[in-house]
C-alpha cells in the first residue's frame, strides 16, 4: 500500500494538469470572442435591422439543423451510437427530389399549384430519406448489434462515404439548382417567405414527432427501448422493430430538412450532407445528446450563433469576409461545449444501462 500511494498521487496530478490546459484553451477562446464582440459593438458597423436579419436567418438555419439533429439524438437514444451516415440520409432526399422539382417546374405544375407541389416534394424527399435510413440500419448496423461500440462507429463512417459516392455515381458531381417557387419569392414583413415556409414546416414536423412519440404504441416502444433495451424486450416489445422505426422517423425528418435546406440555399450536390450533418451533430451535443428538446434547442442556438457570430466576433478585429469563418465558429462551439459542459445545455439523456 505504501508503494501504490505515490502512483495514485502522480496520476491525479497528471489529470489536474491536463484539465488545466484544456480549461486554459477554453478560456482563451472565450476571451477572444468577448474582446471581438466588444470591439465590433463599439465600432457600430451594423444597424439594428442588419442584426435582426442575421438573427432571423440564423433561426431558419438552426431550425433545419434541429430537424437533422433529432435523427442523430433519436438513434443515439436507442443504440448509444453516433450515426455519421445521417448527413448523407439528409442529402439523399434533397438530391433525389431535385428531379421531381425540375419535372414539376418544366410541366408548369409548380407554378399553377405551388402549395401542392411543395407538399409533394417534402413527402417525396421524406420517403426517399426514410428508405435510405432503413436500408442503412438493416444492412450496415443490424448485423453488428452487440459488437463493441467502435465497430458500428467505423461502419457509420464507411456507410457515409458509400452513400456519398453512390449518389455521385448516380447523379453526377455537379451542383444542381432547385427551381424557384413563385409564391415563396419576396418578403412577408421583414421575413423572407422561404424563411416563413421553413419555420412553419419545422414546427409542424416537430409537433407531429411529439404526437407520434407520446400518443402511439410505436412511439411508446421507442421510448421504452431508449430507457432500457433489455427490460423492454422482457416486457414483450419488439426491439428490432422499435430501432428500425427510429431510423425511419429520423430519416423522414432528415428528408424534409433536405427540401427546406434547398429552399433556403437553392443548390444541392452529392457532398451537401457532410457539413450540415456535422453541424447537426454539434447541435445534438450542444443540447445534450439523446435529449430531444435539447437537440431542437441546440440546433436553434447553433444556427443563430453561426449567423451572428462571424460579424460579431471577428469584425472588430478587422478581419475581411468574416462570414467565411462561420464553420470555424460552429466547431469552436463543439470544442467549448466538450470542455465546459460535456452533457450539453439540457443534459445528456441516459438510459438505465448507462447510468452509474
PDB file of C-alpha atoms in Angstrom, residues 88-97 100 118-136 167 244 247-259:
ATOM      1  CA  UNK A  88     -25.982  11.501 -46.283  1.00  0.00           C
ATOM      2  CA  UNK A  89     -29.547  10.391 -45.472  1.00  0.00           C
ATOM      3  CA  UNK A  90     -30.372  14.107 -45.433  1.00  0.00           C
ATOM      4  CA  UNK A  91     -28.573  14.554 -48.779  1.00  0.00           C
ATOM      5  CA  UNK A  92     -30.290  11.601 -50.469  1.00  0.00           C
ATOM      6  CA  UNK A  93     -33.779  13.102 -50.128  1.00  0.00           C
ATOM      7  CA  UNK A  94     -32.771  16.570 -51.314  1.00  0.00           C
ATOM      8  CA  UNK A  95     -30.763  15.245 -54.282  1.00  0.00           C
ATOM      9  CA  UNK A  96     -33.478  12.867 -55.496  1.00  0.00           C
ATOM     10  CA  UNK A  97     -36.271  15.402 -55.037  1.00  0.00           C
ATOM     11  CA  UNK A 100     -39.135  15.802 -59.129  1.00  0.00           C
ATOM     12  CA  UNK A 118     -44.231  21.867 -52.218  1.00  0.00           C
ATOM     13  CA  UNK A 119     -46.040  19.329 -50.023  1.00  0.00           C
ATOM     14  CA  UNK A 120     -45.436  16.620 -52.641  1.00  0.00           C
ATOM     15  CA  UNK A 121     -41.726  17.456 -52.716  1.00  0.00           C
ATOM     16  CA  UNK A 122     -41.497  17.355 -48.916  1.00  0.00           C
ATOM     17  CA  UNK A 123     -43.256  13.981 -48.674  1.00  0.00           C
ATOM     18  CA  UNK A 124     -41.251  12.504 -51.552  1.00  0.00           C
ATOM     19  CA  UNK A 125     -37.962  13.640 -50.027  1.00  0.00           C
ATOM     20  CA  UNK A 126     -39.003  12.298 -46.637  1.00  0.00           C
ATOM     21  CA  UNK A 127     -39.871   8.901 -48.116  1.00  0.00           C
ATOM     22  CA  UNK A 128     -36.584   8.663 -50.037  1.00  0.00           C
ATOM     23  CA  UNK A 129     -34.508   9.539 -46.957  1.00  0.00           C
ATOM     24  CA  UNK A 130     -36.584   7.193 -44.809  1.00  0.00           C
ATOM     25  CA  UNK A 131     -35.930   4.328 -47.244  1.00  0.00           C
ATOM     26  CA  UNK A 132     -32.192   5.029 -47.267  1.00  0.00           C
ATOM     27  CA  UNK A 133     -32.081   5.236 -43.457  1.00  0.00           C
ATOM     28  CA  UNK A 134     -33.922   1.925 -43.061  1.00  0.00           C
ATOM     29  CA  UNK A 135     -31.625   0.215 -45.578  1.00  0.00           C
ATOM     30  CA  UNK A 136     -28.542   1.513 -43.756  1.00  0.00           C
ATOM     31  CA  UNK A 167     -25.151   9.354 -55.324  1.00  0.00           C
ATOM     32  CA  UNK A 244     -35.882   0.406 -37.352  1.00  0.00           C
ATOM     33  CA  UNK A 247     -34.280   5.148 -38.164  1.00  0.00           C
ATOM     34  CA  UNK A 248     -37.394   5.586 -40.337  1.00  0.00           C
ATOM     35  CA  UNK A 249     -38.679   8.570 -38.339  1.00  0.00           C
ATOM     36  CA  UNK A 250     -35.242  10.188 -38.181  1.00  0.00           C
ATOM     37  CA  UNK A 251     -34.740   9.616 -41.922  1.00  0.00           C
ATOM     38  CA  UNK A 252     -38.145  11.109 -42.775  1.00  0.00           C
ATOM     39  CA  UNK A 253     -37.360  14.270 -40.822  1.00  0.00           C
ATOM     40  CA  UNK A 254     -33.939  14.479 -42.489  1.00  0.00           C
ATOM     41  CA  UNK A 255     -35.621  14.283 -45.913  1.00  0.00           C
ATOM     42  CA  UNK A 256     -37.968  17.133 -45.039  1.00  0.00           C
ATOM     43  CA  UNK A 257     -34.980  19.110 -43.775  1.00  0.00           C
ATOM     44  CA  UNK A 258     -33.274  18.485 -47.131  1.00  0.00           C
ATOM     45  CA  UNK A 259     -36.037  20.214 -49.136  1.00  0.00           C
TER      46      UNK A 259
END
